[in-house]
């Protein structure tokens, strides 16, 4: 199954505002999202899990524990094209925890 990672416009702007260290961590998260079809549980990420207010398909994790805490929110969608299943991970938000959409 192929996993594709996409960014919303808001998430792209949030990624541009990160420090280089935070961008490196986000790149590692993006790689884990590809490898695990959007659910990298048990791989050492901080406060990772579903955002219950927004539904089970919406996941989040914290990039680090330093202040201000940075959060990534993404949505996992699986579609079938014939016999193949494709997983699309759309990163909806990258930024501080205080402004996160939950």
mmCIF file of C-alpha atoms in Angstrom:
data_model
loop_
_atom_site.group_PDB
_atom_site.id
_atom_site.type_symbol
_atom_site.label_atom_id
_atom_site.label_comp_id
_atom_site.label_asym_id
_atom_site.label_seq_id
_atom_site.Cartn_x
_atom_site.Cartn_y
_atom_site.Cartn_z
ATOM 1 C CA UNK A 1 0.000 0.000 0.000
ATOM 2 C CA UNK A 2 1.327 3.409 -0.958
ATOM 3 C CA UNK A 3 1.141 6.193 1.612
ATOM 4 C CA UNK A 4 1.196 9.792 0.442
ATOM 5 C CA UNK A 5 1.789 12.739 2.786
ATOM 6 C CA UNK A 6 0.242 16.085 1.839
ATOM 7 C CA UNK A 7 0.208 19.490 3.577
ATOM 8 C CA UNK A 8 -2.651 21.963 3.770
ATOM 9 C CA UNK A 9 -1.760 25.602 3.034
ATOM 10 C CA UNK A 10 -2.050 26.433 6.731
ATOM 11 C CA UNK A 11 0.304 23.567 7.641
ATOM 12 C CA UNK A 12 2.845 24.697 5.015
ATOM 13 C CA UNK A 13 2.920 28.159 6.581
ATOM 14 C CA UNK A 14 3.285 26.615 10.037
ATOM 15 C CA UNK A 15 6.175 24.464 8.832
ATOM 16 C CA UNK A 16 7.925 27.563 7.460
ATOM 17 C CA UNK A 17 7.739 29.157 10.943
ATOM 18 C CA UNK A 18 9.505 26.241 12.666
ATOM 19 C CA UNK A 19 13.140 26.306 13.686
ATOM 20 C CA UNK A 20 15.555 24.033 11.812
ATOM 21 C CA UNK A 21 15.561 21.525 14.694
ATOM 22 C CA UNK A 22 11.764 21.404 14.693
ATOM 23 C CA UNK A 23 11.704 20.958 10.892
ATOM 24 C CA UNK A 24 14.095 18.031 11.227
ATOM 25 C CA UNK A 25 11.768 16.425 13.795
ATOM 26 C CA UNK A 26 8.794 17.040 11.498
ATOM 27 C CA UNK A 27 10.672 15.365 8.639
ATOM 28 C CA UNK A 28 11.195 12.303 10.850
ATOM 29 C CA UNK A 29 7.495 12.295 11.731
ATOM 30 C CA UNK A 30 6.603 12.535 8.041
ATOM 31 C CA UNK A 31 8.812 9.514 7.332
ATOM 32 C CA UNK A 32 7.138 7.565 10.171
ATOM 33 C CA UNK A 33 3.697 8.523 8.824
ATOM 34 C CA UNK A 34 4.634 7.047 5.446
ATOM 35 C CA UNK A 35 5.954 3.843 6.996
ATOM 36 C CA UNK A 36 3.016 3.275 9.359
ATOM 37 C CA UNK A 37 0.084 4.464 7.212
ATOM 38 C CA UNK A 38 -0.463 7.524 9.393
ATOM 39 C CA UNK A 39 -0.392 5.820 12.805
ATOM 40 C CA UNK A 40 3.165 5.800 14.228
ATOM 41 C CA UNK A 41 2.182 4.666 17.744
ATOM 42 C CA UNK A 42 4.910 3.177 19.914
ATOM 43 C CA UNK A 43 7.759 4.920 18.108
ATOM 44 C CA UNK A 44 8.649 7.422 20.846
ATOM 45 C CA UNK A 45 6.494 10.411 19.844
ATOM 46 C CA UNK A 46 5.196 12.688 22.614
ATOM 47 C CA UNK A 47 1.458 12.760 23.436
ATOM 48 C CA UNK A 48 0.464 10.993 20.227
ATOM 49 C CA UNK A 49 -3.089 9.852 19.592
ATOM 50 C CA UNK A 50 -6.476 10.631 18.107
ATOM 51 C CA UNK A 51 -8.212 13.956 18.638
ATOM 52 C CA UNK A 52 -11.519 12.630 19.951
ATOM 53 C CA UNK A 53 -13.316 15.961 19.495
ATOM 54 C CA UNK A 54 -12.634 15.834 15.748
ATOM 55 C CA UNK A 55 -13.063 12.087 15.080
ATOM 56 C CA UNK A 56 -10.934 8.944 15.022
ATOM 57 C CA UNK A 57 -9.358 9.763 11.653
ATOM 58 C CA UNK A 58 -7.736 12.918 13.061
ATOM 59 C CA UNK A 59 -4.437 12.279 14.874
ATOM 60 C CA UNK A 60 -1.943 14.554 16.613
ATOM 61 C CA UNK A 61 1.403 14.546 18.374
ATOM 62 C CA UNK A 62 3.771 17.010 19.998
ATOM 63 C CA UNK A 63 7.141 17.564 18.333
ATOM 64 C CA UNK A 64 8.924 18.229 21.645
ATOM 65 C CA UNK A 65 8.303 19.094 25.281
ATOM 66 C CA UNK A 66 9.974 22.525 25.247
ATOM 67 C CA UNK A 67 7.943 25.698 25.573
ATOM 68 C CA UNK A 68 6.195 26.734 23.426
ATOM 69 C CA UNK A 69 5.055 23.228 22.592
ATOM 70 C CA UNK A 70 4.667 22.535 18.867
ATOM 71 C CA UNK A 71 1.868 20.244 17.661
ATOM 72 C CA UNK A 72 1.155 18.471 14.380
ATOM 73 C CA UNK A 73 -2.425 17.475 13.470
ATOM 74 C CA UNK A 74 -3.170 15.163 10.531
ATOM 75 C CA UNK A 75 -6.027 13.262 8.946
ATOM 76 C CA UNK A 76 -5.746 9.712 7.611
ATOM 77 C CA UNK A 77 -7.862 8.719 4.599
ATOM 78 C CA UNK A 78 -7.796 5.332 2.893
ATOM 79 C CA UNK A 79 -9.178 4.886 -0.623
ATOM 80 C CA UNK A 80 -9.434 1.878 -2.902
ATOM 81 C CA UNK A 81 -8.504 2.012 -6.557
ATOM 82 C CA UNK A 82 -9.318 -1.356 -8.011
ATOM 83 C CA UNK A 83 -7.347 -3.923 -6.049
ATOM 84 C CA UNK A 84 -4.957 -1.349 -4.588
ATOM 85 C CA UNK A 85 -5.550 0.581 -1.383
ATOM 86 C CA UNK A 86 -4.003 4.024 -1.064
ATOM 87 C CA UNK A 87 -3.455 5.834 2.215
ATOM 88 C CA UNK A 88 -3.396 9.642 2.192
ATOM 89 C CA UNK A 89 -2.087 11.464 5.247
ATOM 90 C CA UNK A 90 -3.004 15.148 5.106
ATOM 91 C CA UNK A 91 -1.201 17.320 7.630
ATOM 92 C CA UNK A 92 -3.756 19.961 8.597
ATOM 93 C CA UNK A 93 -1.912 21.991 11.243
ATOM 94 C CA UNK A 94 1.651 22.641 12.379
ATOM 95 C CA UNK A 95 2.149 25.144 15.164
ATOM 96 C CA UNK A 96 1.837 25.947 18.840
ATOM 97 C CA UNK A 97 -0.420 23.916 21.066
ATOM 98 C CA UNK A 98 -2.347 27.001 22.161
ATOM 99 C CA UNK A 99 -3.604 27.659 18.607
ATOM 100 C CA UNK A 100 -4.261 24.012 17.686
ATOM 101 C CA UNK A 101 -7.746 23.275 16.264
ATOM 102 C CA UNK A 102 -8.887 21.185 19.244
#
